[in-house]
mmCIF file of C-alpha atoms in Angstrom:
data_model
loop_
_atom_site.group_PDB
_atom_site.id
_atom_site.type_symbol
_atom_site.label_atom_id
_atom_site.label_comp_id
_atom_site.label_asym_id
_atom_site.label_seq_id
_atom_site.Cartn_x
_atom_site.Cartn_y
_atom_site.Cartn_z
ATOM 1 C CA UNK A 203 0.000 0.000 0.000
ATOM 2 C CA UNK A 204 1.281 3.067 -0.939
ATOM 3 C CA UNK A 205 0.790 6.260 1.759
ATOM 4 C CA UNK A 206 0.094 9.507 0.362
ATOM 5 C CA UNK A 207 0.398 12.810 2.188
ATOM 6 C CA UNK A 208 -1.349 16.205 1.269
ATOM 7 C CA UNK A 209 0.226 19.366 2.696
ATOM 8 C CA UNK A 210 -2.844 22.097 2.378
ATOM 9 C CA UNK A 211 -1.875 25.330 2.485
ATOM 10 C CA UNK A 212 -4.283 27.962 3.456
ATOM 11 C CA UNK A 213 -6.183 29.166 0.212
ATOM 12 C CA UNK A 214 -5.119 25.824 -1.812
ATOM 13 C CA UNK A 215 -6.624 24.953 -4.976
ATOM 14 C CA UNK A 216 -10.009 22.402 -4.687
ATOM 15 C CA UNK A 217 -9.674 21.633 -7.992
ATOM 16 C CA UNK A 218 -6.136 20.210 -7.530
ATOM 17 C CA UNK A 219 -6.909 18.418 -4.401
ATOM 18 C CA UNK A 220 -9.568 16.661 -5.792
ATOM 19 C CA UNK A 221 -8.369 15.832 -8.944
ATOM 20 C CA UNK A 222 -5.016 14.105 -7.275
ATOM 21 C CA UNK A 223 -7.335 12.087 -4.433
ATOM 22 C CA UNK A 224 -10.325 10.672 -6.603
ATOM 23 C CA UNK A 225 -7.669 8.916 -9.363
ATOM 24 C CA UNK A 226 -6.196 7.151 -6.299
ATOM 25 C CA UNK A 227 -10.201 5.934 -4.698
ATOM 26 C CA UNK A 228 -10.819 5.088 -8.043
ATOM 27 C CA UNK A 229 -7.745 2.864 -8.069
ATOM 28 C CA UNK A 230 -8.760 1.385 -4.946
ATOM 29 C CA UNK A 231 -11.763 0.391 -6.166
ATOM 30 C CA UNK A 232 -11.378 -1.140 -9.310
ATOM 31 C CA UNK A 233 -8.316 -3.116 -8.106
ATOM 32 C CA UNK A 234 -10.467 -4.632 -5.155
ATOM 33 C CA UNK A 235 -7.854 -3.607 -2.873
ATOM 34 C CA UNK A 236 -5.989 -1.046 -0.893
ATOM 35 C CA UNK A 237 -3.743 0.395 -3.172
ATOM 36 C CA UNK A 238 -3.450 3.353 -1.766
ATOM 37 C CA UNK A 239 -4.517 5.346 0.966
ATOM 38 C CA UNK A 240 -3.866 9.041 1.846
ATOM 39 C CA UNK A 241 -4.173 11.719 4.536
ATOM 40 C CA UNK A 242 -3.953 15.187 5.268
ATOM 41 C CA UNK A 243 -1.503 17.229 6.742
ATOM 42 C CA UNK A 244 -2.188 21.165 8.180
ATOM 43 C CA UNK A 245 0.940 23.925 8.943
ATOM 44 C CA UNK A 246 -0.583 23.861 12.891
ATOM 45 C CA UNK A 247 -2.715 20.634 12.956
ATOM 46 C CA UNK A 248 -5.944 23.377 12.455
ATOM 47 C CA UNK A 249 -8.769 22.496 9.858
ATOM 48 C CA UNK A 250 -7.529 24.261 6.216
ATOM 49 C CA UNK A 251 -9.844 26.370 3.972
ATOM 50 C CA UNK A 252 -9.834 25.869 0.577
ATOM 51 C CA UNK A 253 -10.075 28.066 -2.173
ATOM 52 C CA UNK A 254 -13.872 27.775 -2.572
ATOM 53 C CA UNK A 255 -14.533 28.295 1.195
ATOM 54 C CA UNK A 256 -14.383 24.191 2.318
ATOM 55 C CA UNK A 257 -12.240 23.496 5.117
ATOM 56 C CA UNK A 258 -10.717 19.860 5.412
ATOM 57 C CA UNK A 259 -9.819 19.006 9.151
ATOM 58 C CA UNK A 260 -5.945 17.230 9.065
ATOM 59 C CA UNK A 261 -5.522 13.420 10.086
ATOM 60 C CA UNK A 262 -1.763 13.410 9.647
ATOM 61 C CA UNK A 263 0.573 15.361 12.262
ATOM 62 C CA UNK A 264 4.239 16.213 11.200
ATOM 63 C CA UNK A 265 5.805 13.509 13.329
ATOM 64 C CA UNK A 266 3.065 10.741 11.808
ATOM 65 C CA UNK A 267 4.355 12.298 8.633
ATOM 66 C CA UNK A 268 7.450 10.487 8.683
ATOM 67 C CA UNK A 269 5.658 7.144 7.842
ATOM 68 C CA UNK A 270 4.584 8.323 4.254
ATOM 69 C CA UNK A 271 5.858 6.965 1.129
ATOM 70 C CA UNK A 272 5.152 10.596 -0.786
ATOM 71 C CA UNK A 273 3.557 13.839 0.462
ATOM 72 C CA UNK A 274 2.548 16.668 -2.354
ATOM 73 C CA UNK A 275 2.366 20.380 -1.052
ATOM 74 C CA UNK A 276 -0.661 21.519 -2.167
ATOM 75 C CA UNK A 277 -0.863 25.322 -2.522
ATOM 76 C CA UNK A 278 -2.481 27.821 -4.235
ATOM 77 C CA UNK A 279 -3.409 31.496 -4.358
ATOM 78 C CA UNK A 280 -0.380 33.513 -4.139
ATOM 79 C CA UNK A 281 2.641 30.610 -3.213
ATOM 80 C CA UNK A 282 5.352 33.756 -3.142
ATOM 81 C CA UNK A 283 3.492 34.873 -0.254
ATOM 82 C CA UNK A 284 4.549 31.631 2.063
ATOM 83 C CA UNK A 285 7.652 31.928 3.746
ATOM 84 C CA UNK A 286 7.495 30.010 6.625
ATOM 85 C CA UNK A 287 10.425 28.411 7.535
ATOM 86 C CA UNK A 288 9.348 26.044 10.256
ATOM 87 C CA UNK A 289 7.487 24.097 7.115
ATOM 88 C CA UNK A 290 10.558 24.561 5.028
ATOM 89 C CA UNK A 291 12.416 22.846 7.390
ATOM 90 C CA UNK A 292 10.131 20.155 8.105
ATOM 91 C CA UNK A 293 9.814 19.494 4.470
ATOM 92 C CA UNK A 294 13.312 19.411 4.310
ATOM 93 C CA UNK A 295 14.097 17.077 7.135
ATOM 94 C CA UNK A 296 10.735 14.493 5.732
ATOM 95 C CA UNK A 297 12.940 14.223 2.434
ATOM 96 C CA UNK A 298 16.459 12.893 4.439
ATOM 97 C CA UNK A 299 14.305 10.218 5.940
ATOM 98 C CA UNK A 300 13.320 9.110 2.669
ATOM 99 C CA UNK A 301 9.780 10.533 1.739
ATOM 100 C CA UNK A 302 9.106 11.734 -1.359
ATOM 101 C CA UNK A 303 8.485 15.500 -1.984
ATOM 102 C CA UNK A 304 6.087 16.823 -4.706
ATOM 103 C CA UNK A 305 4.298 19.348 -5.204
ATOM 104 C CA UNK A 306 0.941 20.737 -6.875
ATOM 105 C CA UNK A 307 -0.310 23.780 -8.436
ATOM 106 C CA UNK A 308 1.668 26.402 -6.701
ATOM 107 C CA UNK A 309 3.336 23.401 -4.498
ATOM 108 C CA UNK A 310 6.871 24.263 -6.115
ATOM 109 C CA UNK A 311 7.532 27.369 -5.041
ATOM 110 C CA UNK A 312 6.945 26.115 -1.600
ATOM 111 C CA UNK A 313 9.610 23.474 -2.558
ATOM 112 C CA UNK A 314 12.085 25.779 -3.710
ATOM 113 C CA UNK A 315 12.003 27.950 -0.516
ATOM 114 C CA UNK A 316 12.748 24.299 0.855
ATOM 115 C CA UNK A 317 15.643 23.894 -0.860
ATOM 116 C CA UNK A 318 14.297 21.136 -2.561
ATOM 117 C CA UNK A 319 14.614 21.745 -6.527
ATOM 118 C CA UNK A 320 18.240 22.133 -7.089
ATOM 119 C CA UNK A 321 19.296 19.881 -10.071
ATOM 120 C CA UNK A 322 15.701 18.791 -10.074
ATOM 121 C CA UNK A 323 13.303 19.357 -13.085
ATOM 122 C CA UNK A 324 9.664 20.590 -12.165
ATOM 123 C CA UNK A 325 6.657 22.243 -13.068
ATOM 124 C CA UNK A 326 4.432 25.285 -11.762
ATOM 125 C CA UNK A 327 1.274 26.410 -12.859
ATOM 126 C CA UNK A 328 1.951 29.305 -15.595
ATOM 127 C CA UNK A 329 0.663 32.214 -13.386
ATOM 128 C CA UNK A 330 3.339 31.435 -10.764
ATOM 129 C CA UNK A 331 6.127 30.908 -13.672
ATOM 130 C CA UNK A 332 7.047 34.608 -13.925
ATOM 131 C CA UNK A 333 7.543 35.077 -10.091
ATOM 132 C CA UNK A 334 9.533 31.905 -9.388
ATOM 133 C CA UNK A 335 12.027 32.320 -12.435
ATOM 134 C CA UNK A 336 12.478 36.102 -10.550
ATOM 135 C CA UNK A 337 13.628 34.291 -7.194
ATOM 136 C CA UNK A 338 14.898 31.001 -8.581
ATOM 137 C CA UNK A 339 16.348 32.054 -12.192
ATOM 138 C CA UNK A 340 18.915 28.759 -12.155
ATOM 139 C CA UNK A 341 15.667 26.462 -11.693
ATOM 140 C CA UNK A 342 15.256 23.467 -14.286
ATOM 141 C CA UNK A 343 11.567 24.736 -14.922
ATOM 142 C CA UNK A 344 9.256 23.053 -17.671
ATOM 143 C CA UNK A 345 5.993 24.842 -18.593
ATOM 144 C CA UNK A 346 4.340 21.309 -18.867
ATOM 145 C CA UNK A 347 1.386 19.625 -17.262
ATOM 146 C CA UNK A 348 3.528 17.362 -14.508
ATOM 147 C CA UNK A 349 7.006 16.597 -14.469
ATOM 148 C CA UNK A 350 8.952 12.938 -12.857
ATOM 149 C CA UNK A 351 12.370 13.915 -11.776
ATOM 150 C CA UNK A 352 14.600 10.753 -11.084
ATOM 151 C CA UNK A 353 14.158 8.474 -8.169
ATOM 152 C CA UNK A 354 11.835 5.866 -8.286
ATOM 153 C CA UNK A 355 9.093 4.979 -9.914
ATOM 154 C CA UNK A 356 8.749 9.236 -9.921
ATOM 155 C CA UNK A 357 10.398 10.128 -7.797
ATOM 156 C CA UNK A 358 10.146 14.287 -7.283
ATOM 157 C CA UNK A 359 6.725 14.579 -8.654
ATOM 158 C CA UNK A 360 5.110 18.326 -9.721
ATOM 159 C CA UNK A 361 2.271 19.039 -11.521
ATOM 160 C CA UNK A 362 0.825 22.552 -12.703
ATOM 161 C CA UNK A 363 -2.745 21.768 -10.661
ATOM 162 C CA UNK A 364 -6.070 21.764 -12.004
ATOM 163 C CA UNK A 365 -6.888 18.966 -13.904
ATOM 164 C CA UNK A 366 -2.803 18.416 -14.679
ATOM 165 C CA UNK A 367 -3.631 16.718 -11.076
ATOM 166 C CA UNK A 368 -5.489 14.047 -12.401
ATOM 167 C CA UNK A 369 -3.289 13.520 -15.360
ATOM 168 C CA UNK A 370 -0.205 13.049 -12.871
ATOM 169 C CA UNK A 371 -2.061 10.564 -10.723
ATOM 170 C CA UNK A 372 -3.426 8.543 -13.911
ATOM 171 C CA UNK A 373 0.455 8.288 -14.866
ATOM 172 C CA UNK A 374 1.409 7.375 -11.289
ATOM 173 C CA UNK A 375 -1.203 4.753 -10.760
ATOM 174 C CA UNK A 376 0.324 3.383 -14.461
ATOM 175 C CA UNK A 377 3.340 3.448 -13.482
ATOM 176 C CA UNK A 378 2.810 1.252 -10.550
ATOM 177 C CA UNK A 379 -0.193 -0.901 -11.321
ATOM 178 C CA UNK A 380 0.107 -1.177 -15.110
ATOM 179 C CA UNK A 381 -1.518 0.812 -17.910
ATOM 180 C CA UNK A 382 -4.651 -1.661 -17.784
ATOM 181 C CA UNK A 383 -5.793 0.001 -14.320
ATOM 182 C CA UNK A 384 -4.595 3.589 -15.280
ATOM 183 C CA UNK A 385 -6.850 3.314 -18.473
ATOM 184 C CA UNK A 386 -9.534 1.685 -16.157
ATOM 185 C CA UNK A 387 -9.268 5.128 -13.846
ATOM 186 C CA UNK A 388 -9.759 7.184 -16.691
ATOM 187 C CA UNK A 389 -12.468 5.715 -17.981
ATOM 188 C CA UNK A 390 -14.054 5.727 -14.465
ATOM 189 C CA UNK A 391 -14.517 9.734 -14.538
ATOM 190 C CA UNK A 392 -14.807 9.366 -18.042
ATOM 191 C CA UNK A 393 -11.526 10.742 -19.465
ATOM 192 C CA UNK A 394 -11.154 9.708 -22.882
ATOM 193 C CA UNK A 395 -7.959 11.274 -23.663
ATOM 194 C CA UNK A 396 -4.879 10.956 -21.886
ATOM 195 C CA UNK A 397 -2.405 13.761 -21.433
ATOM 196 C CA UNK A 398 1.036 13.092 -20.798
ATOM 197 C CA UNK A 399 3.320 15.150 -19.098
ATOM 198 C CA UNK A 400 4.728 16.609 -21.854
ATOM 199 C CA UNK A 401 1.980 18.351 -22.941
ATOM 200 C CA UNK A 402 2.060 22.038 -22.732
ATOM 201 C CA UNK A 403 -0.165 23.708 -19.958
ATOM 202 C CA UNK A 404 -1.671 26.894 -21.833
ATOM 203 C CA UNK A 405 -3.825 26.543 -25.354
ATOM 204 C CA UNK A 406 -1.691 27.577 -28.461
ATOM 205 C CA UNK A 407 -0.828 31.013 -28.926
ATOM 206 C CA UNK A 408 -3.174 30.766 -31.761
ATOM 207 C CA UNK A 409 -6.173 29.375 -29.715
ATOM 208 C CA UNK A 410 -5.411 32.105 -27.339
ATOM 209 C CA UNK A 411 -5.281 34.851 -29.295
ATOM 210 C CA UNK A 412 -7.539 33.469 -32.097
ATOM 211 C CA UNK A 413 -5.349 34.808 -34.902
ATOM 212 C CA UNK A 414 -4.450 32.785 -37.551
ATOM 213 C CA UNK A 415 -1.590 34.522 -39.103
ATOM 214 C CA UNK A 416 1.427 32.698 -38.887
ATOM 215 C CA UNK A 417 3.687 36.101 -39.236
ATOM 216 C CA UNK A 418 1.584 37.583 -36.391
ATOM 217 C CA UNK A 419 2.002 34.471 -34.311
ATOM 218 C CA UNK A 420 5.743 35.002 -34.762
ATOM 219 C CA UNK A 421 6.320 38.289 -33.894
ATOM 220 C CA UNK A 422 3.216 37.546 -30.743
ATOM 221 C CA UNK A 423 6.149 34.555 -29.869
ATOM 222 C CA UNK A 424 8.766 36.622 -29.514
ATOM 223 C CA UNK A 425 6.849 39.143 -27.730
ATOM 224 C CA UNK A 426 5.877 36.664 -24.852
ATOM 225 C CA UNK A 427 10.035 35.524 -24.651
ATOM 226 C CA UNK A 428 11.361 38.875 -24.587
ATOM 227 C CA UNK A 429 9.713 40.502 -21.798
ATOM 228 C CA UNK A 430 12.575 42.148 -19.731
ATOM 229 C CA UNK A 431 14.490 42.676 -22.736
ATOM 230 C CA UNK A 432 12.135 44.296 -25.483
ATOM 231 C CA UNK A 433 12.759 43.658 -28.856
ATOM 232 C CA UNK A 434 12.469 46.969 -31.534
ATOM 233 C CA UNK A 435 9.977 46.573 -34.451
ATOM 234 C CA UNK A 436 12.502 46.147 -37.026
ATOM 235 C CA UNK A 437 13.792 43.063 -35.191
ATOM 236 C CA UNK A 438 10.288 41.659 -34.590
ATOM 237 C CA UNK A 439 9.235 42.252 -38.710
ATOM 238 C CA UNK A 440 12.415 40.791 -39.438
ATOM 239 C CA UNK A 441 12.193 37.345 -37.615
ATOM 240 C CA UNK A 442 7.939 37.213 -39.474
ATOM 241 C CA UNK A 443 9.933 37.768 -42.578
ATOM 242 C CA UNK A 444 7.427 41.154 -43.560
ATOM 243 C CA UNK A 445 8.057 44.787 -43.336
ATOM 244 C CA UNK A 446 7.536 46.858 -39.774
ATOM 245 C CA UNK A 447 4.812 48.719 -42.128
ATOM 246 C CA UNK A 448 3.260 45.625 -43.345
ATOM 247 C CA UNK A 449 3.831 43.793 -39.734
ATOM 248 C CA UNK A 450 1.571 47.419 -38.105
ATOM 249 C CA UNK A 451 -0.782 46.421 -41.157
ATOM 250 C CA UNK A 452 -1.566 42.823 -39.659
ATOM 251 C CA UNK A 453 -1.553 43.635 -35.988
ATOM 252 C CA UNK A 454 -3.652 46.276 -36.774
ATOM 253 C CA UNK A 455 -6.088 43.722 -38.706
ATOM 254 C CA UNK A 456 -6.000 40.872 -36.468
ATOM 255 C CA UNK A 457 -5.595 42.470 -33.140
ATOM 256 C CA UNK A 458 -7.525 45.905 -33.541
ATOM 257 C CA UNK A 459 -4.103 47.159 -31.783
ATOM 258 C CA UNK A 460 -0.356 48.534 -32.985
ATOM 259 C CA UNK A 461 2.860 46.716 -32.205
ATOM 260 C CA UNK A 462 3.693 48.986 -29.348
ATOM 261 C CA UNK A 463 0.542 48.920 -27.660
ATOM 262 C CA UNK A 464 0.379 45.233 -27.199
ATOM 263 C CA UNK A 465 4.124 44.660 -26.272
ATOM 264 C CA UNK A 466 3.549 47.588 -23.831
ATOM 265 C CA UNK A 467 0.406 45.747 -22.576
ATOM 266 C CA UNK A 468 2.217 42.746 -22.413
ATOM 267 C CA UNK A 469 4.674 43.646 -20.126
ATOM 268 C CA UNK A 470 2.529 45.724 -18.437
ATOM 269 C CA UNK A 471 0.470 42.669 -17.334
ATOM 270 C CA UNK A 472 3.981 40.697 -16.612
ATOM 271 C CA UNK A 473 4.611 43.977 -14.351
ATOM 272 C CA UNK A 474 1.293 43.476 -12.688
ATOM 273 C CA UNK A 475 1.908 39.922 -11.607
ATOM 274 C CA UNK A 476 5.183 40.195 -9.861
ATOM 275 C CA UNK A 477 4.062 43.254 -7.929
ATOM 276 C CA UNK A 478 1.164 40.808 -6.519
ATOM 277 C CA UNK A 479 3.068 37.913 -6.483
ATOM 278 C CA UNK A 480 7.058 38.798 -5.277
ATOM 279 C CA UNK A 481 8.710 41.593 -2.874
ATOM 280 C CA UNK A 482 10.801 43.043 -6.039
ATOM 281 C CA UNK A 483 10.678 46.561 -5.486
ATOM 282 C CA UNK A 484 9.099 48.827 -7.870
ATOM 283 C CA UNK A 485 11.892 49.239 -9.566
ATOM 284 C CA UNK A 486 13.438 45.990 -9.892
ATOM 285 C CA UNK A 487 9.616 45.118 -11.309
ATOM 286 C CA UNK A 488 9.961 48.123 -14.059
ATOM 287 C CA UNK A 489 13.326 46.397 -15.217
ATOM 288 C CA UNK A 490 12.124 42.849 -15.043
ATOM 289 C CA UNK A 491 9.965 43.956 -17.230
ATOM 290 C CA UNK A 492 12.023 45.995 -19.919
ATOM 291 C CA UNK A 493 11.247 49.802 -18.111
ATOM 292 C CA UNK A 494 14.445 51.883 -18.045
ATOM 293 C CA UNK A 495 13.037 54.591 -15.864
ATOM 294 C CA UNK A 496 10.758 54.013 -13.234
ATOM 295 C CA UNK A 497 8.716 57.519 -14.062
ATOM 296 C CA UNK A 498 7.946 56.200 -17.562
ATOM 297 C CA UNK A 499 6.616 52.774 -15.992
ATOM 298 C CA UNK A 500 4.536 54.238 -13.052
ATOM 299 C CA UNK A 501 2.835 56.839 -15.799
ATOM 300 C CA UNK A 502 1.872 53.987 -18.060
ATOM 301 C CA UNK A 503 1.095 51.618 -15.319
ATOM 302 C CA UNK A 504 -1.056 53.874 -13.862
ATOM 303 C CA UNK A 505 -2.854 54.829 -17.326
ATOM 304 C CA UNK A 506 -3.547 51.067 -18.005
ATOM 305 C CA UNK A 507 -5.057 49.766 -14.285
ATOM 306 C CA UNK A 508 -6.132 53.179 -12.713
ATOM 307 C CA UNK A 509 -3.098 52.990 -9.972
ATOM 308 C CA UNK A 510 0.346 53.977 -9.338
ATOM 309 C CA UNK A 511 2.612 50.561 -8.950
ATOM 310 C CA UNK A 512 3.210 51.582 -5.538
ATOM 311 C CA UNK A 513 0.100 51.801 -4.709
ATOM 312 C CA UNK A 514 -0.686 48.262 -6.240
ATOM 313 C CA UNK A 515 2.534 46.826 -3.739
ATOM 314 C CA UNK A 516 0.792 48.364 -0.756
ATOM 315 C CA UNK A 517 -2.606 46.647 -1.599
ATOM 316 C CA UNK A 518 -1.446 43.485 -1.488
#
């Protein structure tokens, strides 16, 4: 029997949480055995709320902890905000006796406060990507549904949350119980197609942005990789293989928008995010984002959400 752990952090994601536990029930059942069984684990032993309000009361203290064969971190809302180093140390000292550390949703920025990810590939969910790379630039991150780093039959396991949950358990319960049960667990919440962990976590750029233009979609590429460095127009026409004029031409037809104003949105929203989400000052924000002077960046932040950056910091 394998023993699962669930670290809930306040705020964590219901969707995650439940999309990681019913796989493993489901498993249970079909197999006619115990194939696995899991608890829950709080930061003071005090019932957790979730996202949507619920609150799950913890079975699992951190000494019982020990006794696990894998515990995920479950955490959501804003995971820059946790820094509490009692729980970094714990999670530290539960991976020397020989548990296995993973983590969902936003659980891997808790594990990289932890100390956890050096040399280790994982995944985040893409709103937290921006804000982790800030604090952990060296980090082997992939922008994928759920990563397997090493070990054992995972060993580190992270997923991005949401339904990526799910996906990770279905691979798990494969992995250990043969693709006959994994495919029986899908078909149980009926799941009829199987994502691996490869798979990217966001839709296309053209789903997204629902422009089919494949020299838009280049230049919109290179927009959303060059964020702290800017790219000029001439560089951005260049790599679509057009003319700036006749790359202002399609933006202007496909996105109802110039070349500047959408780069400038997009790393206004990039701005936006790791005011909320890190304790980068003001300025270091402005640069992370490709703002030489700060009086520039405040004057168009301001214009775009209706307050000063500072003011933005404080509200948080």
């Amino acid at each position: 029997m394998h023993r699962i752990g669930f670290l809930l952090l306040p705020d964590f994601p219901l969707m995650s949480y439940a999309s990681a536990v019913e796989p493993l029930r489901a498993a249970n059942v079909l197999a006619g055995e115990t194939l696995y069984c899991w608890s829950h684990l709080s930061l003071d032993g005090a019932p957790v709320r979730a996202s949507v309000g619920l609150e799950i009361v913890p079975d699992l203290t951190w000494e019982t902890a020990r006794a696990l064969d894998s515990l995920f971190v479950c955490a959501g809302g804003n995971p820059a905000a946790f820094d509490h180093k009692p729980t970094f140390s714990r999670l530290r000292a539960l991976a020397a006796a020989g548990v296995e550390i993973g983590g969902m949703s936003g659980g891997a920025f808790v594990l990289a406060r932890a100390g956890l990810l050096r040399r280790r590939r994982c995944t985040i969910h893409w709103e937290h990507i921006p804000a982790l790379l800030e604090e952990f630039p060296d980090l082997q991150l992939e922008r994928t549904l759920y990563v397997f780093d090493g070990g054992s039959s995972t060993g580190l396991a992270t997923c991005a949350g949401g339904l990526a949950a799910f996906d990770m358990m279905a691979d798990l319960i494969g992995r250990r119980h043969g693709a006959q049960l994994a495919a029986g667990v899908s078909e149980w919440y009926l799941r009829t197609h199987s994502r691996s962990g490869e798979e990217a976590q966001r839709l296309s750029l053209r789903e997204r942005t629902r422009v089919a233009n494949d020299k838009v979609l280049k230049a919109l590429a290179l927009m959303e990789e060059r964020i702290e460095h800017p790219l000029a127009r001439k560089t951005l026409a260049e790599a679509a293989g057009v003319s700036v004029r006749q790359l202002e031409r399609l933006f202007a037809a496909h996105l109802g928008r110039s070349l500047a104003s959408h780069y400038l949105g997009l790393r206004l929203d990039r701005a936006r995010k790791l005011l909320r989400q890190t304790s980068l000052s003001v300025v270091e924000v402005a640069l992370a984002c490709g703002f030489a002077a700060s009086g520039h960046f405040s004057r168009v932040y301001k214009a775009r959400f209706g307050c000063a950056p500072t003011v933005e910091r404080r509200n948080q």
